[in-house]
Amino acid sequence: MRHQYHPLGFEGSRIAQGFWRCHEWDMSVSERLDFILSCLDLGVTTFDHADIYGDYRCEGLFGEALAKKPAMRDKMEIVTKCGILLPSESRPDISVHRYDYRAKHIHESVDRSLANLQCDYIDTLLLHRPSPLMDADEVAQAFDLLFTLGKVKHFGVSNFTPAQFDLLQSRLDAPLIVNQIELSPLSLAPFEDGTLDHLQQHAVTPMAWSPLAGGELFRGNGDRIVRVKEVVSDIAKSMKVNFDQVVIAWLLRHPSGICPVMGSGKIERLASVCQAANIVLSDDDWFKIWITSQGHPVP
Ligand SMILES: NC(=O)c1ccc[n+]([C@@H]2O[C@H](COP(=O)([O-])OP(=O)(O)OC[C@H]3O[C@@H](n4cnc5c(N)ncnc54)[C@H](OP(=O)(O)O)[C@@H]3O)[C@@H](O)[C@H]2O)c1
């Protein structure tokens, strides 16, 4: 279950586990530790974080569990993000919800993430969202220093357009290895706006956030969602597999080597989608989902 598409870039698992919602999981430290160990047992070794998740608390919840078994660190890849400033009771220094890619903020954010995660390096640091004020030269200098200090091994971005990605890459010696973007049968834009083509061209791994549309594919009841649910259910029934497995197999089928970042805290749900790696959707079934989500036939 290793991610083999880009052997020189992203060295994570085929499917990653996200911790955005982990403050809602109501787990004790030992339950969190068990959850992480079970992820590792499933071959899910890539864990996705951001400084701001859970009002700046989620990295710390993960770090608390990691500290119970520090030997786990070598068996996993930690992805985290920086760059969003979120006003919060725990951060009285922040007054405006905005972005900050000044070197000072990047360094301070990484230091806070390392302290919260209770580890001494981050495998991949992502810039969380593009900012009109991002100075690519200043970011490049910050990345160089973080790499030299051994604090961060690889760098990437999230929610960047191809042009924003190219601008930053043009100032860096090492390749950006990830662009984490919203992708699911309900979020098709990156398939058509050049984002996935661009990543494939440069052998950069797309990580898909909210690959089950943040649960909308289960809870939602709008016309489009109901249509997509129906077609996915029919395919799942005919293949004798689960609904969520079809959705994830649909993403894995794309030639760019998408790495879905799952968000449930229920280990049985992660175990289910891990089986998607063994399912190959036919082109007919892939296009049935595509056409149904688009709401019209291909031209
Ligand atoms: N880069 C970015 O800007 C960005 C933005 C958002 C998220 N992310 C990353 O992406 C990760 C995943 O996002 P996500 O949580 O939205 O992903 P997701 O896996 O699409 O959605 C998770 C939601 O779906 C529900 N769900 C999953 N399987 C289900 C099932 N079989 N039946 C019913 N409900 C089900 C979960 O409920 P339960 O918890 O009850 O299972 C949870 O509410 C985050 O943790 C974060 O790491 C990144």
mmCIF file of C-alpha atoms and ligand atoms in Angstrom:
data_model
loop_
_atom_site.group_PDB
_atom_site.id
_atom_site.type_symbol
_atom_site.label_atom_id
_atom_site.label_comp_id
_atom_site.label_asym_id
_atom_site.label_seq_id
_atom_site.Cartn_x
_atom_site.Cartn_y
_atom_site.Cartn_z
ATOM 1 C CA MET A 1 0.000 0.000 0.000
ATOM 2 C CA ARG A 2 2.948 2.382 -0.536
ATOM 3 C CA HIS A 3 2.483 5.274 -2.869
ATOM 4 C CA GLN A 4 4.622 4.247 -5.828
ATOM 5 C CA TYR A 5 3.570 6.674 -8.490
ATOM 6 C CA HIS A 6 6.287 9.228 -7.869
ATOM 7 C CA PRO A 7 9.268 7.307 -6.500
ATOM 8 C CA LEU A 8 11.477 10.388 -6.194
ATOM 9 C CA GLY A 9 8.911 12.688 -4.649
ATOM 10 C CA PHE A 10 6.140 11.893 -2.205
ATOM 11 C CA GLU A 11 7.023 8.807 -0.191
ATOM 12 C CA GLY A 12 3.786 8.259 1.678
ATOM 13 C CA SER A 13 1.101 5.625 1.873
ATOM 14 C CA ARG A 14 -1.388 5.187 -0.975
ATOM 15 C CA ILE A 15 -4.112 6.507 1.354
ATOM 16 C CA ALA A 16 -3.513 9.068 4.124
ATOM 17 C CA GLN A 17 -5.382 9.800 7.356
ATOM 18 C CA GLY A 18 -6.331 13.369 8.202
ATOM 19 C CA PHE A 19 -6.654 14.865 11.678
ATOM 20 C CA TRP A 20 -8.790 17.929 10.954
ATOM 21 C CA ARG A 21 -11.730 16.501 12.871
ATOM 22 C CA CYS A 22 -9.774 14.709 15.610
ATOM 23 C CA HIS A 23 -10.852 17.132 18.365
ATOM 24 C CA GLU A 24 -14.415 15.854 17.726
ATOM 25 C CA TRP A 25 -13.534 12.182 18.084
ATOM 26 C CA ASP A 26 -13.840 12.136 21.854
ATOM 27 C CA MET A 27 -10.922 9.741 22.336
ATOM 28 C CA SER A 28 -8.710 9.351 25.382
ATOM 29 C CA VAL A 29 -4.945 9.491 24.803
ATOM 30 C CA SER A 30 -4.730 5.712 24.811
ATOM 31 C CA GLU A 31 -7.641 5.454 22.333
ATOM 32 C CA ARG A 32 -5.867 7.961 20.094
ATOM 33 C CA LEU A 33 -2.694 5.918 20.352
ATOM 34 C CA ASP A 34 -4.630 2.748 19.439
ATOM 35 C CA PHE A 35 -6.187 4.575 16.502
ATOM 36 C CA ILE A 36 -2.769 5.636 15.178
ATOM 37 C CA LEU A 37 -1.341 2.133 15.687
ATOM 38 C CA SER A 38 -4.317 0.638 13.848
ATOM 39 C CA CYS A 39 -3.763 3.067 10.960
ATOM 40 C CA LEU A 40 -0.140 1.906 10.766
ATOM 41 C CA ASP A 41 -1.290 -1.736 10.824
ATOM 42 C CA LEU A 42 -3.539 -0.974 7.851
ATOM 43 C CA GLY A 43 -0.545 0.447 5.979
ATOM 44 C CA VAL A 44 -1.793 4.024 6.364
ATOM 45 C CA THR A 45 1.416 5.720 7.454
ATOM 46 C CA THR A 46 0.836 9.270 6.219
ATOM 47 C CA PHE A 47 -0.893 11.584 8.711
ATOM 48 C CA ASP A 48 -2.214 14.952 7.618
ATOM 49 C CA HIS A 49 -2.337 17.946 9.963
ATOM 50 C CA ALA A 50 -2.389 21.736 9.974
ATOM 51 C CA ASP A 51 -1.394 24.149 12.704
ATOM 52 C CA ILE A 52 -4.962 25.528 12.840
ATOM 53 C CA TYR A 53 -6.935 22.243 13.006
ATOM 54 C CA GLY A 54 -9.334 22.063 15.946
ATOM 55 C CA ASP A 55 -8.696 25.670 16.883
ATOM 56 C CA TYR A 56 -4.947 24.932 17.063
ATOM 57 C CA ARG A 57 -5.474 21.799 19.186
ATOM 58 C CA CYS A 58 -5.346 18.777 16.845
ATOM 59 C CA GLU A 59 -1.572 18.608 16.387
ATOM 60 C CA GLY A 60 -1.232 18.550 20.174
ATOM 61 C CA LEU A 61 -3.747 15.687 20.512
ATOM 62 C CA PHE A 62 -1.705 13.677 18.025
ATOM 63 C CA GLY A 63 1.591 14.606 19.707
ATOM 64 C CA GLU A 64 0.270 13.521 23.087
ATOM 65 C CA ALA A 65 -0.403 10.030 21.674
ATOM 66 C CA LEU A 66 2.908 9.936 19.805
ATOM 67 C CA ALA A 67 4.751 10.737 23.039
ATOM 68 C CA LYS A 68 3.334 7.511 24.536
ATOM 69 C CA LYS A 69 5.159 5.511 21.875
ATOM 70 C CA PRO A 70 7.894 7.629 20.253
ATOM 71 C CA ALA A 71 9.200 4.636 18.281
ATOM 72 C CA MET A 72 6.141 5.082 16.019
ATOM 73 C CA ARG A 73 7.691 8.236 14.568
ATOM 74 C CA ASP A 74 10.028 6.302 12.254
ATOM 75 C CA LYS A 75 7.118 4.345 10.843
ATOM 76 C CA MET A 76 5.062 7.333 9.697
ATOM 77 C CA GLU A 77 5.176 10.450 7.557
ATOM 78 C CA ILE A 78 3.792 13.632 9.095
ATOM 79 C CA VAL A 79 2.371 16.285 6.796
ATOM 80 C CA THR A 80 1.411 19.613 8.316
ATOM 81 C CA LYS A 81 0.545 23.067 7.045
ATOM 82 C CA CYS A 82 1.133 26.691 7.874
ATOM 83 C CA GLY A 83 0.047 30.080 6.631
ATOM 84 C CA ILE A 84 -3.530 30.637 7.820
ATOM 85 C CA LEU A 85 -4.018 33.015 10.732
ATOM 86 C CA LEU A 86 -7.203 32.208 12.619
ATOM 87 C CA PRO A 87 -8.385 34.469 15.433
ATOM 88 C CA SER A 88 -8.907 32.268 18.474
ATOM 89 C CA GLU A 89 -9.007 32.488 22.252
ATOM 90 C CA SER A 90 -5.807 30.459 22.282
ATOM 91 C CA ARG A 91 -4.138 32.923 19.898
ATOM 92 C CA PRO A 92 -4.884 36.446 21.175
ATOM 93 C CA ASP A 93 -1.985 37.699 19.022
ATOM 94 C CA ILE A 94 -4.127 37.121 15.879
ATOM 95 C CA SER A 95 -6.796 39.726 15.142
ATOM 96 C CA VAL A 96 -7.651 39.193 11.452
ATOM 97 C CA HIS A 97 -8.444 35.909 9.662
ATOM 98 C CA ARG A 98 -5.879 36.100 6.868
ATOM 99 C CA TYR A 99 -2.739 34.490 5.454
ATOM 100 C CA ASP A 100 0.900 35.013 6.418
ATOM 101 C CA TYR A 101 3.851 33.652 4.443
ATOM 102 C CA ARG A 102 6.506 35.893 5.870
ATOM 103 C CA ALA A 103 9.617 33.922 6.862
ATOM 104 C CA LYS A 104 9.107 34.846 10.514
ATOM 105 C CA HIS A 105 5.626 33.323 10.573
ATOM 106 C CA ILE A 106 6.671 30.171 8.680
ATOM 107 C CA HIS A 107 9.525 29.544 11.150
ATOM 108 C CA GLU A 108 7.391 30.237 14.209
ATOM 109 C CA SER A 109 4.579 28.055 12.909
ATOM 110 C CA VAL A 110 6.940 25.125 12.237
ATOM 111 C CA ASP A 111 8.431 25.459 15.722
ATOM 112 C CA ARG A 112 4.939 25.412 17.258
ATOM 113 C CA SER A 113 3.945 22.401 15.131
ATOM 114 C CA LEU A 114 7.070 20.490 16.166
ATOM 115 C CA ALA A 115 6.387 21.255 19.833
ATOM 116 C CA ASN A 116 2.713 20.241 19.522
ATOM 117 C CA LEU A 117 3.452 17.094 17.539
ATOM 118 C CA GLN A 118 6.233 16.252 20.005
ATOM 119 C CA CYS A 119 8.704 15.325 17.301
ATOM 120 C CA ASP A 120 11.828 16.899 15.853
ATOM 121 C CA TYR A 121 11.072 16.933 12.141
ATOM 122 C CA ILE A 122 8.149 17.280 9.749
ATOM 123 C CA ASP A 123 8.195 15.078 6.660
ATOM 124 C CA THR A 124 6.279 17.496 4.441
ATOM 125 C CA LEU A 125 5.307 21.090 5.148
ATOM 126 C CA LEU A 126 2.532 22.567 2.993
ATOM 127 C CA LEU A 127 1.541 26.188 2.473
ATOM 128 C CA HIS A 128 -2.145 25.865 3.380
ATOM 129 C CA ARG A 129 -3.718 28.330 0.934
ATOM 130 C CA PRO A 130 -2.349 30.718 -1.674
ATOM 131 C CA SER A 131 -1.973 34.333 -0.613
ATOM 132 C CA PRO A 132 -1.902 37.389 -2.887
ATOM 133 C CA LEU A 133 0.883 38.729 -0.648
ATOM 134 C CA MET A 134 3.106 35.628 -0.809
ATOM 135 C CA ASP A 135 6.669 36.623 -1.705
ATOM 136 C CA ALA A 136 8.069 33.464 -3.326
ATOM 137 C CA ASP A 137 11.696 34.515 -2.715
ATOM 138 C CA GLU A 138 11.064 34.978 0.991
ATOM 139 C CA VAL A 139 9.276 31.604 1.217
ATOM 140 C CA ALA A 140 12.182 29.945 -0.639
ATOM 141 C CA GLN A 141 14.664 31.320 1.889
ATOM 142 C CA ALA A 142 12.537 30.066 4.772
ATOM 143 C CA PHE A 143 12.265 26.607 3.170
ATOM 144 C CA ASP A 144 16.051 26.444 2.641
ATOM 145 C CA LEU A 145 16.733 27.249 6.271
ATOM 146 C CA LEU A 146 14.100 24.810 7.587
ATOM 147 C CA PHE A 147 15.644 22.069 5.438
ATOM 148 C CA THR A 148 19.200 22.934 6.510
ATOM 149 C CA LEU A 149 18.171 22.905 10.170
ATOM 150 C CA GLY A 150 16.651 19.432 9.673
ATOM 151 C CA LYS A 151 13.201 20.611 10.722
ATOM 152 C CA VAL A 152 11.426 19.841 7.423
ATOM 153 C CA LYS A 153 12.341 17.210 4.819
ATOM 154 C CA HIS A 154 10.016 18.113 1.935
ATOM 155 C CA PHE A 155 7.768 20.973 0.926
ATOM 156 C CA GLY A 156 4.483 21.284 -0.900
ATOM 157 C CA VAL A 157 1.396 23.430 -1.207
ATOM 158 C CA SER A 158 -2.351 23.166 -0.814
ATOM 159 C CA ASN A 159 -5.179 24.698 -2.839
ATOM 160 C CA PHE A 160 -2.674 26.275 -5.277
ATOM 161 C CA THR A 161 -3.461 26.881 -8.950
ATOM 162 C CA PRO A 162 -0.857 25.750 -11.513
ATOM 163 C CA ALA A 163 0.355 29.361 -11.904
ATOM 164 C CA GLN A 164 0.737 29.856 -8.137
ATOM 165 C CA PHE A 165 2.543 26.525 -7.921
ATOM 166 C CA ASP A 166 4.916 27.457 -10.793
ATOM 167 C CA LEU A 167 5.742 30.828 -9.262
ATOM 168 C CA LEU A 168 6.880 29.264 -5.990
ATOM 169 C CA GLN A 169 8.632 26.366 -7.718
ATOM 170 C CA SER A 170 10.592 28.813 -9.887
ATOM 171 C CA ARG A 171 12.378 30.103 -6.749
ATOM 172 C CA LEU A 172 13.137 26.689 -5.210
ATOM 173 C CA ASP A 173 16.033 24.286 -5.803
ATOM 174 C CA ALA A 174 14.122 21.224 -4.577
ATOM 175 C CA PRO A 175 10.812 20.163 -6.139
ATOM 176 C CA LEU A 176 7.515 20.793 -4.390
ATOM 177 C CA ILE A 177 6.193 17.262 -3.961
ATOM 178 C CA VAL A 178 2.497 17.729 -3.142
ATOM 179 C CA ASN A 179 -0.478 19.933 -3.936
ATOM 180 C CA GLN A 180 -3.329 19.087 -1.573
ATOM 181 C CA ILE A 181 -6.639 19.957 -3.222
ATOM 182 C CA GLU A 182 -10.349 19.303 -2.770
ATOM 183 C CA LEU A 183 -11.271 16.321 -4.923
ATOM 184 C CA SER A 184 -14.211 13.930 -4.902
ATOM 185 C CA PRO A 185 -17.068 12.924 -7.180
ATOM 186 C CA LEU A 186 -18.693 16.164 -5.988
ATOM 187 C CA SER A 187 -15.566 18.338 -6.514
ATOM 188 C CA LEU A 188 -14.562 17.945 -10.114
ATOM 189 C CA ALA A 189 -12.922 21.303 -10.898
ATOM 190 C CA PRO A 190 -9.269 20.129 -10.649
ATOM 191 C CA PHE A 191 -9.957 17.447 -13.278
ATOM 192 C CA GLU A 192 -10.870 20.116 -15.798
ATOM 193 C CA ASP A 193 -9.143 23.367 -14.870
ATOM 194 C CA GLY A 194 -5.620 22.082 -15.542
ATOM 195 C CA THR A 195 -4.661 21.445 -11.905
ATOM 196 C CA LEU A 196 -4.356 17.664 -12.187
ATOM 197 C CA ASP A 197 -2.774 17.853 -15.668
ATOM 198 C CA HIS A 198 -0.149 20.216 -14.332
ATOM 199 C CA LEU A 199 0.633 18.000 -11.322
ATOM 200 C CA GLN A 200 0.872 14.944 -13.551
ATOM 201 C CA GLN A 201 3.165 16.803 -15.958
ATOM 202 C CA HIS A 202 5.551 17.658 -13.110
ATOM 203 C CA ALA A 203 5.195 14.311 -11.260
ATOM 204 C CA VAL A 204 3.780 16.044 -8.198
ATOM 205 C CA THR A 205 1.394 14.048 -6.001
ATOM 206 C CA PRO A 206 -2.160 15.378 -5.679
ATOM 207 C CA MET A 207 -3.451 14.745 -2.157
ATOM 208 C CA ALA A 208 -7.260 14.785 -2.182
ATOM 209 C CA TRP A 209 -8.917 16.479 0.777
ATOM 210 C CA SER A 210 -12.519 15.597 1.658
ATOM 211 C CA PRO A 211 -12.435 12.607 -0.741
ATOM 212 C CA LEU A 212 -15.887 11.529 0.513
ATOM 213 C CA ALA A 213 -17.022 15.144 0.119
ATOM 214 C CA GLY A 214 -16.681 15.645 3.871
ATOM 215 C CA GLY A 215 -19.515 13.160 4.473
ATOM 216 C CA GLU A 216 -21.947 14.914 2.071
ATOM 217 C CA LEU A 217 -22.039 11.740 -0.018
ATOM 218 C CA PHE A 218 -23.716 10.068 2.972
ATOM 219 C CA ARG A 219 -25.641 12.909 4.595
ATOM 220 C CA GLY A 220 -26.462 15.205 1.682
ATOM 221 C CA ASN A 221 -29.819 15.238 -0.086
ATOM 222 C CA GLY A 222 -29.512 17.793 -2.902
ATOM 223 C CA ASP A 223 -30.459 16.620 -6.429
ATOM 224 C CA ARG A 224 -26.891 16.217 -7.615
ATOM 225 C CA ILE A 225 -25.802 14.344 -4.497
ATOM 226 C CA VAL A 226 -28.768 11.986 -4.709
ATOM 227 C CA ARG A 227 -27.948 11.242 -8.378
ATOM 228 C CA VAL A 228 -24.289 10.509 -7.567
ATOM 229 C CA LYS A 229 -25.254 8.407 -4.551
ATOM 230 C CA GLU A 230 -27.535 6.301 -6.735
ATOM 231 C CA VAL A 231 -24.960 5.579 -9.392
ATOM 232 C CA VAL A 232 -22.214 4.825 -6.840
ATOM 233 C CA SER A 233 -24.605 2.502 -4.951
ATOM 234 C CA ASP A 234 -25.495 0.651 -8.172
ATOM 235 C CA ILE A 235 -21.817 0.146 -9.019
ATOM 236 C CA ALA A 236 -21.026 -0.959 -5.451
ATOM 237 C CA LYS A 237 -23.882 -3.476 -5.584
ATOM 238 C CA SER A 238 -22.826 -4.903 -8.933
ATOM 239 C CA MET A 239 -19.189 -5.208 -7.784
ATOM 240 C CA LYS A 240 -20.207 -6.523 -4.328
ATOM 241 C CA VAL A 241 -18.119 -3.874 -2.580
ATOM 242 C CA ASN A 242 -18.903 -0.952 -0.261
ATOM 243 C CA PHE A 243 -20.100 2.478 -1.358
ATOM 244 C CA ASP A 244 -17.058 4.262 0.105
ATOM 245 C CA GLN A 245 -14.714 1.813 -1.630
ATOM 246 C CA VAL A 246 -16.171 2.744 -5.035
ATOM 247 C CA VAL A 247 -15.691 6.466 -4.338
ATOM 248 C CA ILE A 248 -12.058 6.018 -3.315
ATOM 249 C CA ALA A 249 -11.359 3.561 -6.169
ATOM 250 C CA TRP A 250 -12.734 6.263 -8.491
ATOM 251 C CA LEU A 251 -10.050 8.692 -7.243
ATOM 252 C CA LEU A 252 -7.275 6.069 -7.246
ATOM 253 C CA ARG A 253 -8.114 5.207 -10.871
ATOM 254 C CA HIS A 254 -6.910 8.618 -12.075
ATOM 255 C CA PRO A 255 -3.464 8.496 -13.728
ATOM 256 C CA SER A 256 -2.033 11.358 -11.638
ATOM 257 C CA GLY A 257 -1.649 9.056 -8.594
ATOM 258 C CA ILE A 258 -4.098 10.815 -6.260
ATOM 259 C CA CYS A 259 -3.550 10.157 -2.530
ATOM 260 C CA PRO A 260 -6.939 10.459 -0.753
ATOM 261 C CA VAL A 261 -6.772 11.981 2.754
ATOM 262 C CA MET A 262 -9.512 10.313 4.795
ATOM 263 C CA GLY A 263 -11.254 12.154 7.633
ATOM 264 C CA SER A 264 -13.230 9.643 9.695
ATOM 265 C CA GLY A 265 -12.017 8.754 13.184
ATOM 266 C CA LYS A 266 -13.671 5.329 12.916
ATOM 267 C CA ILE A 267 -11.000 2.781 12.144
ATOM 268 C CA GLU A 268 -13.456 0.400 10.463
ATOM 269 C CA ARG A 269 -14.224 3.136 7.919
ATOM 270 C CA LEU A 270 -10.526 3.575 7.163
ATOM 271 C CA ALA A 271 -10.120 -0.216 6.908
ATOM 272 C CA SER A 272 -12.969 -0.287 4.393
ATOM 273 C CA VAL A 273 -11.506 2.375 2.087
ATOM 274 C CA CYS A 274 -8.079 0.727 2.245
ATOM 275 C CA GLN A 275 -9.642 -2.128 0.288
ATOM 276 C CA ALA A 276 -10.294 0.330 -2.532
ATOM 277 C CA ALA A 277 -6.662 -0.100 -3.547
ATOM 278 C CA ASN A 278 -7.594 -3.643 -4.654
ATOM 279 C CA ILE A 279 -10.584 -2.527 -6.723
ATOM 280 C CA VAL A 280 -10.171 -1.491 -10.334
ATOM 281 C CA LEU A 281 -13.139 0.419 -11.686
ATOM 282 C CA SER A 282 -13.908 -0.159 -15.351
ATOM 283 C CA ASP A 283 -13.744 2.878 -17.624
ATOM 284 C CA ASP A 284 -17.518 2.498 -18.086
ATOM 285 C CA ASP A 285 -18.126 2.770 -14.348
ATOM 286 C CA TRP A 286 -15.645 5.639 -13.952
ATOM 287 C CA PHE A 287 -17.440 7.658 -16.611
ATOM 288 C CA LYS A 288 -20.887 6.801 -15.229
ATOM 289 C CA ILE A 289 -19.898 8.608 -12.006
ATOM 290 C CA TRP A 290 -18.289 11.479 -13.917
ATOM 291 C CA ILE A 291 -21.279 11.993 -16.228
ATOM 292 C CA THR A 292 -23.783 11.715 -13.371
ATOM 293 C CA SER A 293 -21.926 14.277 -11.265
ATOM 294 C CA GLN A 294 -21.597 16.667 -14.202
ATOM 295 C CA GLY A 295 -25.280 16.284 -14.955
ATOM 296 C CA HIS A 296 -24.802 15.960 -18.720
ATOM 297 C CA PRO A 297 -23.237 13.512 -21.173
ATOM 298 C CA VAL A 298 -19.672 14.049 -22.376
ATOM 299 C CA PRO A 299 -19.631 16.072 -25.630
HETATM 300 N N1 LIG B 1 -5.817 21.325 2.655
HETATM 301 C C1 LIG B 1 -7.012 21.753 2.991
HETATM 302 O O1 LIG B 1 -7.394 22.899 2.737
HETATM 303 C C2 LIG B 1 -7.939 20.801 3.686
HETATM 304 C C3 LIG B 1 -9.295 21.145 3.901
HETATM 305 C C4 LIG B 1 -10.115 20.212 4.546
HETATM 306 C C5 LIG B 1 -9.595 18.982 4.944
HETATM 307 N N2 LIG B 1 -8.273 18.691 4.741
HETATM 308 C C6 LIG B 1 -7.711 17.369 5.140
HETATM 309 O O2 LIG B 1 -8.492 16.360 4.582
HETATM 310 C C7 LIG B 1 -8.866 15.439 5.600
HETATM 311 C C8 LIG B 1 -10.147 14.759 5.249
HETATM 312 O O3 LIG B 1 -11.214 15.700 5.141
HETATM 313 P P1 LIG B 1 -12.670 15.236 5.532
HETATM 314 O O4 LIG B 1 -12.739 14.913 6.951
HETATM 315 O O5 LIG B 1 -13.613 16.263 5.016
HETATM 316 O O6 LIG B 1 -12.763 13.884 4.654
HETATM 317 P P2 LIG B 1 -13.894 12.875 4.244
HETATM 318 O O7 LIG B 1 -13.323 11.505 4.497
HETATM 319 O O8 LIG B 1 -14.378 13.223 2.883
HETATM 320 O O9 LIG B 1 -15.109 13.145 5.233
HETATM 321 C C9 LIG B 1 -15.128 12.698 6.553
HETATM 322 C C10 LIG B 1 -16.569 12.807 7.026
HETATM 323 O O10 LIG B 1 -17.337 11.798 6.333
HETATM 324 C C11 LIG B 1 -17.993 10.983 7.293
HETATM 325 N N3 LIG B 1 -17.953 9.597 6.814
HETATM 326 C C12 LIG B 1 -16.886 8.905 6.356
HETATM 327 N N4 LIG B 1 -17.236 7.639 6.018
HETATM 328 C C13 LIG B 1 -18.552 7.544 6.288
HETATM 329 C C14 LIG B 1 -19.501 6.490 6.141
HETATM 330 N N5 LIG B 1 -19.150 5.275 5.673
HETATM 331 N N6 LIG B 1 -20.792 6.749 6.479
HETATM 332 C C15 LIG B 1 -21.164 7.965 6.969
HETATM 333 N N7 LIG B 1 -20.306 9.010 7.124
HETATM 334 C C16 LIG B 1 -19.025 8.789 6.788
HETATM 335 C C17 LIG B 1 -17.181 11.112 8.558
HETATM 336 O O11 LIG B 1 -17.998 10.863 9.671
HETATM 337 P P3 LIG B 1 -17.416 10.017 10.923
HETATM 338 O O12 LIG B 1 -16.348 10.859 11.520
HETATM 339 O O13 LIG B 1 -18.637 9.846 11.777
HETATM 340 O O14 LIG B 1 -16.913 8.710 10.393
HETATM 341 C C18 LIG B 1 -16.725 12.562 8.514
HETATM 342 O O15 LIG B 1 -17.736 13.436 8.982
HETATM 343 C C19 LIG B 1 -8.885 16.300 6.874
HETATM 344 O O16 LIG B 1 -8.760 15.534 8.052
HETATM 345 C C20 LIG B 1 -7.682 17.169 6.652
HETATM 346 O O17 LIG B 1 -6.513 16.464 7.024
HETATM 347 C C21 LIG B 1 -7.453 19.565 4.122
#
